[in-house]
Amino acid sequence: MSLPLVSVVIPAFNRRQSLGKVISPLLDDPTTGEIVVVIDGSSDGSFEFLNDWSSSEPRIHPIYQENTGQALAMRRGIHEASFDVVLLLDDDVEAGAGLVTGHARLHSGSDHLVVLGYMPVVLPSRRIGGQAASFIYAEEYELACTIYESDRTEIFPHFWGGNMSIRRGDALMLGDENEVRLGYHRDLRFGLQCEAAGLTALFDRSLASRHWHERSLRSFAVDGGRCGKDRGELISEFPELATALNPLVGNMSRGETVARYLSLPWIRPIASPIAMTLCSWAGRLKAWRLETALALALRRIETAHSFRRFSKIVARRNAAS
C-alpha cells in the first residue's frame, strides 16, 4: 500500500543560519510532498533564502507574515498545507532519516491520530558554564517520554510538540484564531485541545530527530515568567486542571516550596537577581549540580511570581466579560 504524501509545516523565527540543516533531510524523504515554512516576522533574510531555494526545489513553500507567535504561524501553515497528513516541526529540530515516511506510515489507515516523534536535545560533549538550561530541558524531556511510554493517556496532559503529526482536517478543528497568545505553553494547549476533541495520542521513539536547543540563563528566567503567565491563562480555559497547573499548590518539593516564598512581591526583586548571579558563578566554577539547582530555583521563582500576577489579570478579564 502506497503511503500518503505529507505536508511538513515549520514555523520559523530568525533561523536563517540553521534552516538549511533543518530542511535538507526532509527533502531526502520520498514521502515529503511539500515543506511549508512560515517566516513569522523574521528580519534575518530567512524568507529571501528560502524563496531563492524554492526556485530550484518546488516542494519548498515559504510564507512571510508579520510576527504573531509560533502557534498562529503553525495554524497559518496548516491552512496553507496541500496534503492530508501534516508533520509539524519546530525550526530547531533536525529530522532523522525516514522521519516523514515513519509519520505517514502510522497515519495510513488510522483516523483522528496525533503522533509524537522523539526529539532528544543535542548536548555538548563537554559542558561549559551557562548551559544549565539545555541540560535541564533535556532531562525534563526524557522524563516526559518515560511518562508517554508508561501511560498513553498521559501524553496530551504532558504534551511536548516539535516533532508531531496530525490529519489536516483534525488540526483545523482545534483552537481559535482569536485565542490568547501563549509564549511558553502553546504545545500543552495544543495537546489539551486534541484531548478535548477526542483524538488519540501515540508516541513512537523510532521517529527520531535532534533538537538543537539553546537558551541563555536570562532567557531561561524569562521562560519561567512566560510559564507562569500561561498557566494562569490555561486554568481559565481548562478549569478542571486548576490544581495541576497551579505552581502554588499541591505536593511541592522543597525547592518549589522555597521558590513559592521567594517569589513574593517584596522578596522576588532581591531573590531573583541573587539566584541569577550565584548561578552564573557556579557555572564559571564548573559546579554543575549547584548551577543546575540555582537555575531551577530561578525559573521557579519567576514562574510563581508571574502566575500570581497574571492570574489576577485573567480573573478580572473573565469577570468583566
PDB file of C-alpha atoms in Angstrom:
ATOM      1  CA  MET A   1       0.000   0.000   0.000  1.00  0.00           C
ATOM      2  CA  SER A   2       1.418   3.370  -1.020  1.00  0.00           C
ATOM      3  CA  LEU A   3       1.847   5.924   1.722  1.00  0.00           C
ATOM      4  CA  PRO A   4       0.214   9.356   1.616  1.00  0.00           C
ATOM      5  CA  LEU A   5       2.362  12.375   0.847  1.00  0.00           C
ATOM      6  CA  VAL A   6       2.933  14.657   3.821  1.00  0.00           C
ATOM      7  CA  SER A   7       2.920  18.420   4.232  1.00  0.00           C
ATOM      8  CA  VAL A   8       5.750  19.416   6.578  1.00  0.00           C
ATOM      9  CA  VAL A   9       4.934  22.693   8.353  1.00  0.00           C
ATOM     10  CA  ILE A  10       7.717  24.664  10.059  1.00  0.00           C
ATOM     11  CA  PRO A  11       7.032  27.959  11.863  1.00  0.00           C
ATOM     12  CA  ALA A  12      10.342  29.838  11.837  1.00  0.00           C
ATOM     13  CA  PHE A  13      11.662  32.959  13.532  1.00  0.00           C
ATOM     14  CA  ASN A  14      15.155  34.300  12.787  1.00  0.00           C
ATOM     15  CA  ARG A  15      16.648  30.890  11.950  1.00  0.00           C
ATOM     16  CA  ARG A  16      18.415  31.746   8.691  1.00  0.00           C
ATOM     17  CA  GLN A  17      21.643  30.008   9.739  1.00  0.00           C
ATOM     18  CA  SER A  18      20.009  26.689  10.650  1.00  0.00           C
ATOM     19  CA  LEU A  19      17.144  26.372   8.152  1.00  0.00           C
ATOM     20  CA  GLY A  20      19.330  24.543   5.640  1.00  0.00           C
ATOM     21  CA  LYS A  21      20.215  21.898   8.222  1.00  0.00           C
ATOM     22  CA  VAL A  22      16.548  21.511   9.186  1.00  0.00           C
ATOM     23  CA  ILE A  23      15.117  21.330   5.660  1.00  0.00           C
ATOM     24  CA  SER A  24      17.712  19.256   3.767  1.00  0.00           C
ATOM     25  CA  PRO A  25      16.932  15.866   5.443  1.00  0.00           C
ATOM     26  CA  LEU A  26      13.232  16.408   4.745  1.00  0.00           C
ATOM     27  CA  LEU A  27      13.892  16.799   1.010  1.00  0.00           C
ATOM     28  CA  ASP A  28      15.636  13.404   1.002  1.00  0.00           C
ATOM     29  CA  ASP A  29      12.465  11.690   2.227  1.00  0.00           C
ATOM     30  CA  PRO A  30      10.267  10.436  -0.659  1.00  0.00           C
ATOM     31  CA  THR A  31       7.089  10.981   1.367  1.00  0.00           C
ATOM     32  CA  THR A  32       7.678  14.717   1.734  1.00  0.00           C
ATOM     33  CA  GLY A  33       5.102  16.292  -0.563  1.00  0.00           C
ATOM     34  CA  GLU A  34       5.922  19.871   0.424  1.00  0.00           C
ATOM     35  CA  ILE A  35       7.644  21.918   3.108  1.00  0.00           C
ATOM     36  CA  VAL A  36       5.623  24.936   4.196  1.00  0.00           C
ATOM     37  CA  VAL A  37       7.859  27.319   6.138  1.00  0.00           C
ATOM     38  CA  VAL A  38       6.013  30.208   7.782  1.00  0.00           C
ATOM     39  CA  ILE A  39       8.501  33.013   8.407  1.00  0.00           C
ATOM     40  CA  ASP A  40       6.975  34.712  11.434  1.00  0.00           C
ATOM     41  CA  GLY A  41       8.218  38.286  11.100  1.00  0.00           C
ATOM     42  CA  SER A  42      11.913  37.375  10.805  1.00  0.00           C
ATOM     43  CA  SER A  43      14.355  40.071   9.750  1.00  0.00           C
ATOM     44  CA  ASP A  44      17.433  37.896   9.155  1.00  0.00           C
ATOM     45  CA  GLY A  45      16.917  37.065   5.473  1.00  0.00           C
ATOM     46  CA  SER A  46      15.147  33.753   6.112  1.00  0.00           C
ATOM     47  CA  PHE A  47      12.379  34.413   3.610  1.00  0.00           C
ATOM     48  CA  GLU A  48      14.757  35.556   0.873  1.00  0.00           C
ATOM     49  CA  PHE A  49      16.946  32.488   1.444  1.00  0.00           C
ATOM     50  CA  LEU A  50      14.006  30.098   1.142  1.00  0.00           C
ATOM     51  CA  ASN A  51      12.495  31.976  -1.779  1.00  0.00           C
ATOM     52  CA  ASP A  52      15.736  31.551  -3.719  1.00  0.00           C
ATOM     53  CA  TRP A  53      15.938  27.865  -2.761  1.00  0.00           C
ATOM     54  CA  SER A  54      12.339  27.254  -3.855  1.00  0.00           C
ATOM     55  CA  SER A  55      13.202  28.238  -7.442  1.00  0.00           C
ATOM     56  CA  SER A  56      15.205  25.002  -7.741  1.00  0.00           C
ATOM     57  CA  GLU A  57      13.192  22.939  -5.221  1.00  0.00           C
ATOM     58  CA  PRO A  58       9.440  23.454  -5.798  1.00  0.00           C
ATOM     59  CA  ARG A  59       8.488  21.472  -2.692  1.00  0.00           C
ATOM     60  CA  ILE A  60       9.692  24.394  -0.543  1.00  0.00           C
ATOM     61  CA  HIS A  61       6.862  26.837   0.028  1.00  0.00           C
ATOM     62  CA  PRO A  62       7.958  29.882   2.062  1.00  0.00           C
ATOM     63  CA  ILE A  63       5.338  32.240   3.507  1.00  0.00           C
ATOM     64  CA  TYR A  64       6.073  35.542   5.183  1.00  0.00           C
ATOM     65  CA  GLN A  65       3.775  37.122   7.784  1.00  0.00           C
ATOM     66  CA  GLU A  66       4.037  39.750  10.482  1.00  0.00           C
ATOM     67  CA  ASN A  67       5.040  38.304  13.833  1.00  0.00           C
ATOM     68  CA  THR A  68       2.080  36.651  15.556  1.00  0.00           C
ATOM     69  CA  GLY A  69       3.805  33.902  17.566  1.00  0.00           C
ATOM     70  CA  GLN A  70       4.536  30.259  16.879  1.00  0.00           C
ATOM     71  CA  ALA A  71       1.012  28.937  17.438  1.00  0.00           C
ATOM     72  CA  LEU A  72      -0.619  31.220  14.868  1.00  0.00           C
ATOM     73  CA  ALA A  73       2.277  30.711  12.461  1.00  0.00           C
ATOM     74  CA  MET A  74       1.699  26.974  12.758  1.00  0.00           C
ATOM     75  CA  ARG A  75      -2.021  27.482  12.182  1.00  0.00           C
ATOM     76  CA  ARG A  76      -1.248  29.503   9.042  1.00  0.00           C
ATOM     77  CA  GLY A  77       0.976  26.712   7.760  1.00  0.00           C
ATOM     78  CA  ILE A  78      -1.733  24.112   8.360  1.00  0.00           C
ATOM     79  CA  HIS A  79      -4.236  26.229   6.431  1.00  0.00           C
ATOM     80  CA  GLU A  80      -1.779  26.502   3.521  1.00  0.00           C
ATOM     81  CA  ALA A  81      -0.897  22.785   3.534  1.00  0.00           C
ATOM     82  CA  SER A  82      -1.923  20.729   0.494  1.00  0.00           C
ATOM     83  CA  PHE A  83      -1.864  17.172   1.865  1.00  0.00           C
ATOM     84  CA  ASP A  84      -3.999  15.283   4.350  1.00  0.00           C
ATOM     85  CA  VAL A  85      -1.213  14.395   6.805  1.00  0.00           C
ATOM     86  CA  VAL A  86       0.669  17.327   8.329  1.00  0.00           C
ATOM     87  CA  LEU A  87       4.004  16.959  10.112  1.00  0.00           C
ATOM     88  CA  LEU A  88       4.654  19.907  12.435  1.00  0.00           C
ATOM     89  CA  LEU A  89       8.331  20.557  13.174  1.00  0.00           C
ATOM     90  CA  ASP A  90       9.981  23.273  15.245  1.00  0.00           C
ATOM     91  CA  ASP A  91      12.607  25.360  13.476  1.00  0.00           C
ATOM     92  CA  ASP A  92      15.411  23.942  15.652  1.00  0.00           C
ATOM     93  CA  VAL A  93      14.537  20.256  15.146  1.00  0.00           C
ATOM     94  CA  GLU A  94      16.557  18.262  12.606  1.00  0.00           C
ATOM     95  CA  ALA A  95      14.776  15.234  11.150  1.00  0.00           C
ATOM     96  CA  GLY A  96      16.386  11.835  11.252  1.00  0.00           C
ATOM     97  CA  ALA A  97      16.395   9.551   8.217  1.00  0.00           C
ATOM     98  CA  GLY A  98      12.913   8.415   7.222  1.00  0.00           C
ATOM     99  CA  LEU A  99      11.115  10.623   9.722  1.00  0.00           C
ATOM    100  CA  VAL A 100       8.417  11.820   7.328  1.00  0.00           C
ATOM    101  CA  THR A 101       7.808   8.318   5.992  1.00  0.00           C
ATOM    102  CA  GLY A 102       7.525   6.991   9.551  1.00  0.00           C
ATOM    103  CA  HIS A 103       4.848   9.510  10.429  1.00  0.00           C
ATOM    104  CA  ALA A 104       2.981   8.785   7.185  1.00  0.00           C
ATOM    105  CA  ARG A 105       3.028   5.052   7.873  1.00  0.00           C
ATOM    106  CA  LEU A 106       1.395   5.453  11.292  1.00  0.00           C
ATOM    107  CA  HIS A 107      -1.374   7.619   9.825  1.00  0.00           C
ATOM    108  CA  SER A 108      -2.019   5.235   6.958  1.00  0.00           C
ATOM    109  CA  GLY A 109      -5.318   3.530   7.753  1.00  0.00           C
ATOM    110  CA  SER A 110      -5.725   5.424  11.042  1.00  0.00           C
ATOM    111  CA  ASP A 111      -8.013   8.360  11.669  1.00  0.00           C
ATOM    112  CA  HIS A 112      -8.014  11.018  14.392  1.00  0.00           C
ATOM    113  CA  LEU A 113      -4.470  10.199  15.486  1.00  0.00           C
ATOM    114  CA  VAL A 114      -1.809  12.543  16.850  1.00  0.00           C
ATOM    115  CA  VAL A 115       1.709  11.109  16.590  1.00  0.00           C
ATOM    116  CA  LEU A 116       4.636  12.374  18.642  1.00  0.00           C
ATOM    117  CA  GLY A 117       8.133  11.552  17.480  1.00  0.00           C
ATOM    118  CA  TYR A 118      11.307  11.571  19.548  1.00  0.00           C
ATOM    119  CA  MET A 119      13.463  14.733  19.678  1.00  0.00           C
ATOM    120  CA  PRO A 120      16.249  14.465  22.279  1.00  0.00           C
ATOM    121  CA  VAL A 121      18.327  17.550  22.942  1.00  0.00           C
ATOM    122  CA  VAL A 122      21.788  17.603  21.388  1.00  0.00           C
ATOM    123  CA  LEU A 123      24.037  18.201  24.391  1.00  0.00           C
ATOM    124  CA  PRO A 124      27.700  19.255  24.185  1.00  0.00           C
ATOM    125  CA  SER A 125      30.311  16.585  24.834  1.00  0.00           C
ATOM    126  CA  ARG A 126      31.922  18.929  27.361  1.00  0.00           C
ATOM    127  CA  ARG A 127      29.712  21.169  29.451  1.00  0.00           C
ATOM    128  CA  ILE A 128      30.636  24.802  29.979  1.00  0.00           C
ATOM    129  CA  GLY A 129      29.108  27.457  32.204  1.00  0.00           C
ATOM    130  CA  GLY A 130      25.793  28.908  31.102  1.00  0.00           C
ATOM    131  CA  GLN A 131      24.395  25.697  29.597  1.00  0.00           C
ATOM    132  CA  ALA A 132      22.258  24.657  32.553  1.00  0.00           C
ATOM    133  CA  ALA A 133      19.011  25.415  30.687  1.00  0.00           C
ATOM    134  CA  SER A 134      19.725  22.890  27.931  1.00  0.00           C
ATOM    135  CA  PHE A 135      20.696  20.168  30.417  1.00  0.00           C
ATOM    136  CA  ILE A 136      17.535  20.797  32.440  1.00  0.00           C
ATOM    137  CA  TYR A 137      15.414  20.807  29.298  1.00  0.00           C
ATOM    138  CA  ALA A 138      16.977  17.543  28.127  1.00  0.00           C
ATOM    139  CA  GLU A 139      16.303  15.804  31.446  1.00  0.00           C
ATOM    140  CA  GLU A 140      12.724  17.040  31.667  1.00  0.00           C
ATOM    141  CA  TYR A 141      12.024  15.967  28.103  1.00  0.00           C
ATOM    142  CA  GLU A 142      13.324  12.440  28.732  1.00  0.00           C
ATOM    143  CA  LEU A 143      11.093  12.242  31.812  1.00  0.00           C
ATOM    144  CA  ALA A 144       8.107  13.207  29.662  1.00  0.00           C
ATOM    145  CA  CYS A 145       8.990  10.436  27.185  1.00  0.00           C
ATOM    146  CA  THR A 146       9.092   7.928  30.040  1.00  0.00           C
ATOM    147  CA  ILE A 147       5.615   9.058  31.044  1.00  0.00           C
ATOM    148  CA  TYR A 148       4.389   8.683  27.446  1.00  0.00           C
ATOM    149  CA  GLU A 149       5.653   5.115  27.264  1.00  0.00           C
ATOM    150  CA  SER A 150       4.210   4.107  30.621  1.00  0.00           C
ATOM    151  CA  ASP A 151       0.715   5.523  30.036  1.00  0.00           C
ATOM    152  CA  ARG A 152      -0.561   6.777  26.669  1.00  0.00           C
ATOM    153  CA  THR A 153      -3.398   8.673  28.357  1.00  0.00           C
ATOM    154  CA  GLU A 154      -0.785  10.997  29.876  1.00  0.00           C
ATOM    155  CA  ILE A 155       0.578  12.157  26.514  1.00  0.00           C
ATOM    156  CA  PHE A 156      -1.841  15.035  25.973  1.00  0.00           C
ATOM    157  CA  PRO A 157      -1.615  16.413  29.565  1.00  0.00           C
ATOM    158  CA  HIS A 158       2.220  16.406  29.247  1.00  0.00           C
ATOM    159  CA  PHE A 159       2.402  17.353  25.583  1.00  0.00           C
ATOM    160  CA  TRP A 160       5.723  18.429  24.020  1.00  0.00           C
ATOM    161  CA  GLY A 161       5.417  19.379  20.353  1.00  0.00           C
ATOM    162  CA  GLY A 162       8.224  19.981  17.908  1.00  0.00           C
ATOM    163  CA  ASN A 163       8.022  16.624  16.112  1.00  0.00           C
ATOM    164  CA  MET A 164       4.364  15.715  15.754  1.00  0.00           C
ATOM    165  CA  SER A 165       1.884  14.824  13.017  1.00  0.00           C
ATOM    166  CA  ILE A 166      -1.864  15.057  12.655  1.00  0.00           C
ATOM    167  CA  ARG A 167      -4.511  14.888   9.959  1.00  0.00           C
ATOM    168  CA  ARG A 168      -5.022  18.344   8.492  1.00  0.00           C
ATOM    169  CA  GLY A 169      -8.794  18.178   8.984  1.00  0.00           C
ATOM    170  CA  ASP A 170      -8.381  17.366  12.663  1.00  0.00           C
ATOM    171  CA  ALA A 171      -5.868  20.185  13.134  1.00  0.00           C
ATOM    172  CA  LEU A 172      -8.193  22.742  11.540  1.00  0.00           C
ATOM    173  CA  MET A 173     -10.879  21.926  14.105  1.00  0.00           C
ATOM    174  CA  LEU A 174      -8.637  22.798  17.055  1.00  0.00           C
ATOM    175  CA  GLY A 175      -8.462  26.126  18.815  1.00  0.00           C
ATOM    176  CA  ASP A 176      -9.489  29.568  17.695  1.00  0.00           C
ATOM    177  CA  GLU A 177      -7.594  32.209  15.751  1.00  0.00           C
ATOM    178  CA  ASN A 178      -8.704  34.716  18.390  1.00  0.00           C
ATOM    179  CA  GLU A 179      -7.429  32.742  21.368  1.00  0.00           C
ATOM    180  CA  VAL A 180      -4.997  34.478  23.704  1.00  0.00           C
ATOM    181  CA  ARG A 181      -1.394  34.139  22.528  1.00  0.00           C
ATOM    182  CA  LEU A 182       0.769  31.924  24.735  1.00  0.00           C
ATOM    183  CA  GLY A 183       4.508  32.413  24.913  1.00  0.00           C
ATOM    184  CA  TYR A 184       5.504  29.139  26.564  1.00  0.00           C
ATOM    185  CA  HIS A 185       2.745  26.546  26.968  1.00  0.00           C
ATOM    186  CA  ARG A 186       1.420  26.603  23.388  1.00  0.00           C
ATOM    187  CA  ASP A 187       2.317  22.892  22.999  1.00  0.00           C
ATOM    188  CA  LEU A 188       0.438  21.979  26.168  1.00  0.00           C
ATOM    189  CA  ARG A 189      -2.612  23.933  24.990  1.00  0.00           C
ATOM    190  CA  PHE A 190      -2.472  22.071  21.665  1.00  0.00           C
ATOM    191  CA  GLY A 191      -2.348  18.737  23.486  1.00  0.00           C
ATOM    192  CA  LEU A 192      -5.264  19.629  25.731  1.00  0.00           C
ATOM    193  CA  GLN A 193      -7.265  20.770  22.708  1.00  0.00           C
ATOM    194  CA  CYS A 194      -6.526  17.447  20.996  1.00  0.00           C
ATOM    195  CA  GLU A 195      -7.716  15.563  24.058  1.00  0.00           C
ATOM    196  CA  ALA A 196     -10.899  17.641  24.267  1.00  0.00           C
ATOM    197  CA  ALA A 197     -11.569  16.879  20.584  1.00  0.00           C
ATOM    198  CA  GLY A 198     -11.390  13.136  21.259  1.00  0.00           C
ATOM    199  CA  LEU A 199      -8.207  12.485  19.282  1.00  0.00           C
ATOM    200  CA  THR A 200      -5.866   9.594  20.112  1.00  0.00           C
ATOM    201  CA  ALA A 201      -2.228  10.142  21.062  1.00  0.00           C
ATOM    202  CA  LEU A 202       0.719   7.920  20.135  1.00  0.00           C
ATOM    203  CA  PHE A 203       4.408   8.314  20.976  1.00  0.00           C
ATOM    204  CA  ASP A 204       6.966   6.482  18.832  1.00  0.00           C
ATOM    205  CA  ARG A 205      10.635   6.734  19.811  1.00  0.00           C
ATOM    206  CA  SER A 206      11.717   5.386  16.421  1.00  0.00           C
ATOM    207  CA  LEU A 207      10.528   8.622  14.767  1.00  0.00           C
ATOM    208  CA  ALA A 208      13.802  10.249  15.683  1.00  0.00           C
ATOM    209  CA  SER A 209      15.030  13.788  15.290  1.00  0.00           C
ATOM    210  CA  ARG A 210      17.577  16.020  17.022  1.00  0.00           C
ATOM    211  CA  HIS A 211      16.713  19.136  18.961  1.00  0.00           C
ATOM    212  CA  TRP A 212      19.353  21.887  18.739  1.00  0.00           C
ATOM    213  CA  HIS A 213      18.207  23.637  21.892  1.00  0.00           C
ATOM    214  CA  GLU A 214      19.989  26.768  23.096  1.00  0.00           C
ATOM    215  CA  ARG A 215      18.911  29.017  25.949  1.00  0.00           C
ATOM    216  CA  SER A 216      20.835  31.569  27.977  1.00  0.00           C
ATOM    217  CA  LEU A 217      20.257  31.811  31.710  1.00  0.00           C
ATOM    218  CA  ARG A 218      18.423  35.111  31.268  1.00  0.00           C
ATOM    219  CA  SER A 219      16.190  33.610  28.573  1.00  0.00           C
ATOM    220  CA  PHE A 220      15.567  30.628  30.846  1.00  0.00           C
ATOM    221  CA  ALA A 221      14.332  33.000  33.558  1.00  0.00           C
ATOM    222  CA  VAL A 222      12.105  34.763  31.005  1.00  0.00           C
ATOM    223  CA  ASP A 223      10.699  31.355  30.043  1.00  0.00           C
ATOM    224  CA  GLY A 224       9.802  30.871  33.711  1.00  0.00           C
ATOM    225  CA  GLY A 225       7.803  34.085  33.670  1.00  0.00           C
ATOM    226  CA  ARG A 226       6.031  33.064  30.482  1.00  0.00           C
ATOM    227  CA  CYS A 227       5.270  29.678  32.003  1.00  0.00           C
ATOM    228  CA  GLY A 228       3.547  31.267  34.993  1.00  0.00           C
ATOM    229  CA  LYS A 229       1.537  33.634  32.803  1.00  0.00           C
ATOM    230  CA  ASP A 230       0.418  30.819  30.503  1.00  0.00           C
ATOM    231  CA  ARG A 231      -0.608  28.594  33.400  1.00  0.00           C
ATOM    232  CA  GLY A 232      -2.975  31.308  34.589  1.00  0.00           C
ATOM    233  CA  GLU A 233      -4.418  31.548  31.088  1.00  0.00           C
ATOM    234  CA  LEU A 234      -4.794  27.786  30.686  1.00  0.00           C
ATOM    235  CA  ILE A 235      -6.606  27.464  34.007  1.00  0.00           C
ATOM    236  CA  SER A 236      -9.257  29.833  32.670  1.00  0.00           C
ATOM    237  CA  GLU A 237      -9.587  27.638  29.560  1.00  0.00           C
ATOM    238  CA  PHE A 238      -9.353  24.271  31.351  1.00  0.00           C
ATOM    239  CA  PRO A 239     -10.605  24.878  34.916  1.00  0.00           C
ATOM    240  CA  GLU A 240     -10.623  21.151  35.644  1.00  0.00           C
ATOM    241  CA  LEU A 241      -6.801  21.319  35.576  1.00  0.00           C
ATOM    242  CA  ALA A 242      -6.539  24.187  38.060  1.00  0.00           C
ATOM    243  CA  THR A 243      -4.705  22.161  40.694  1.00  0.00           C
ATOM    244  CA  ALA A 244      -2.295  20.514  38.252  1.00  0.00           C
ATOM    245  CA  LEU A 245      -1.382  23.838  36.618  1.00  0.00           C
ATOM    246  CA  ASN A 246      -1.126  25.948  39.768  1.00  0.00           C
ATOM    247  CA  PRO A 247       2.549  26.212  40.854  1.00  0.00           C
ATOM    248  CA  LEU A 248       1.491  27.428  44.312  1.00  0.00           C
ATOM    249  CA  VAL A 249      -0.481  24.394  45.478  1.00  0.00           C
ATOM    250  CA  GLY A 250      -0.200  20.627  45.636  1.00  0.00           C
ATOM    251  CA  ASN A 251       2.539  18.339  46.911  1.00  0.00           C
ATOM    252  CA  MET A 252       5.506  20.587  46.249  1.00  0.00           C
ATOM    253  CA  SER A 253       9.141  19.650  46.548  1.00  0.00           C
ATOM    254  CA  ARG A 254      11.379  21.512  48.979  1.00  0.00           C
ATOM    255  CA  GLY A 255      12.740  23.630  46.133  1.00  0.00           C
ATOM    256  CA  GLU A 256       9.257  24.541  44.932  1.00  0.00           C
ATOM    257  CA  THR A 257       8.205  25.470  48.467  1.00  0.00           C
ATOM    258  CA  VAL A 258      11.212  27.769  48.873  1.00  0.00           C
ATOM    259  CA  ALA A 259      10.540  29.340  45.451  1.00  0.00           C
ATOM    260  CA  ARG A 260       6.935  29.980  46.468  1.00  0.00           C
ATOM    261  CA  TYR A 261       8.081  32.289  49.257  1.00  0.00           C
ATOM    262  CA  LEU A 262      10.999  33.814  47.362  1.00  0.00           C
ATOM    263  CA  SER A 263       8.561  34.820  44.621  1.00  0.00           C
ATOM    264  CA  LEU A 264       6.517  37.056  46.926  1.00  0.00           C
ATOM    265  CA  PRO A 265       6.360  40.636  45.564  1.00  0.00           C
ATOM    266  CA  TRP A 266       8.626  42.154  48.229  1.00  0.00           C
ATOM    267  CA  ILE A 267      11.220  39.341  48.082  1.00  0.00           C
ATOM    268  CA  ARG A 268      11.452  38.440  44.393  1.00  0.00           C
ATOM    269  CA  PRO A 269      13.225  41.694  43.258  1.00  0.00           C
ATOM    270  CA  ILE A 270      16.105  40.668  45.543  1.00  0.00           C
ATOM    271  CA  ALA A 271      15.926  36.864  45.321  1.00  0.00           C
ATOM    272  CA  SER A 272      15.821  36.587  41.544  1.00  0.00           C
ATOM    273  CA  PRO A 273      18.982  38.649  40.769  1.00  0.00           C
ATOM    274  CA  ILE A 274      20.856  36.871  43.575  1.00  0.00           C
ATOM    275  CA  ALA A 275      19.896  33.452  42.165  1.00  0.00           C
ATOM    276  CA  MET A 276      20.987  34.524  38.684  1.00  0.00           C
ATOM    277  CA  THR A 277      24.332  35.856  39.909  1.00  0.00           C
ATOM    278  CA  LEU A 278      25.093  32.781  42.017  1.00  0.00           C
ATOM    279  CA  CYS A 279      24.110  30.523  39.123  1.00  0.00           C
ATOM    280  CA  SER A 280      26.494  32.351  36.797  1.00  0.00           C
ATOM    281  CA  TRP A 281      29.329  31.991  39.296  1.00  0.00           C
ATOM    282  CA  ALA A 282      28.560  28.299  39.811  1.00  0.00           C
ATOM    283  CA  GLY A 283      28.853  27.792  36.058  1.00  0.00           C
ATOM    284  CA  ARG A 284      32.217  29.544  35.952  1.00  0.00           C
ATOM    285  CA  LEU A 285      33.432  27.307  38.763  1.00  0.00           C
ATOM    286  CA  LYS A 286      32.116  24.195  36.947  1.00  0.00           C
ATOM    287  CA  ALA A 287      29.934  23.362  39.943  1.00  0.00           C
ATOM    288  CA  TRP A 288      27.364  21.733  37.680  1.00  0.00           C
ATOM    289  CA  ARG A 289      24.952  20.412  40.323  1.00  0.00           C
ATOM    290  CA  LEU A 290      24.854  23.799  42.034  1.00  0.00           C
ATOM    291  CA  GLU A 291      24.445  25.626  38.725  1.00  0.00           C
ATOM    292  CA  THR A 292      21.517  23.361  37.811  1.00  0.00           C
ATOM    293  CA  ALA A 293      19.863  23.756  41.231  1.00  0.00           C
ATOM    294  CA  LEU A 294      20.154  27.549  41.110  1.00  0.00           C
ATOM    295  CA  ALA A 295      18.829  27.708  37.526  1.00  0.00           C
ATOM    296  CA  LEU A 296      15.819  25.633  38.587  1.00  0.00           C
ATOM    297  CA  ALA A 297      15.271  27.910  41.596  1.00  0.00           C
ATOM    298  CA  LEU A 298      15.421  30.979  39.370  1.00  0.00           C
ATOM    299  CA  ARG A 299      12.857  29.535  36.967  1.00  0.00           C
ATOM    300  CA  ARG A 300      10.549  28.524  39.812  1.00  0.00           C
ATOM    301  CA  ILE A 301      10.713  31.999  41.352  1.00  0.00           C
ATOM    302  CA  GLU A 302       9.828  33.631  38.040  1.00  0.00           C
ATOM    303  CA  THR A 303       7.056  31.108  37.345  1.00  0.00           C
ATOM    304  CA  ALA A 304       5.385  31.583  40.731  1.00  0.00           C
ATOM    305  CA  HIS A 305       5.736  35.383  40.590  1.00  0.00           C
ATOM    306  CA  SER A 306       4.245  35.581  37.097  1.00  0.00           C
ATOM    307  CA  PHE A 307       1.446  33.164  37.966  1.00  0.00           C
ATOM    308  CA  ARG A 308       0.385  35.309  40.924  1.00  0.00           C
ATOM    309  CA  ARG A 309       0.380  38.443  38.823  1.00  0.00           C
ATOM    310  CA  PHE A 310      -1.379  37.195  35.710  1.00  0.00           C
ATOM    311  CA  SER A 311      -3.930  35.004  37.490  1.00  0.00           C
ATOM    312  CA  LYS A 312      -5.390  38.196  38.916  1.00  0.00           C
ATOM    313  CA  ILE A 313      -5.428  39.825  35.476  1.00  0.00           C
ATOM    314  CA  VAL A 314      -7.138  36.802  33.908  1.00  0.00           C
ATOM    315  CA  ALA A 315      -9.703  36.696  36.746  1.00  0.00           C
ATOM    316  CA  ARG A 316     -10.563  40.388  36.264  1.00  0.00           C
ATOM    317  CA  ARG A 317     -10.825  39.933  32.495  1.00  0.00           C
ATOM    318  CA  ASN A 318     -13.123  36.939  32.825  1.00  0.00           C
ATOM    319  CA  ALA A 319     -15.286  38.733  35.372  1.00  0.00           C
ATOM    320  CA  ALA A 320     -15.641  41.721  33.050  1.00  0.00           C
ATOM    321  CA  SER A 321     -16.723  39.510  30.182  1.00  0.00           C
TER     322      SER A 321
END
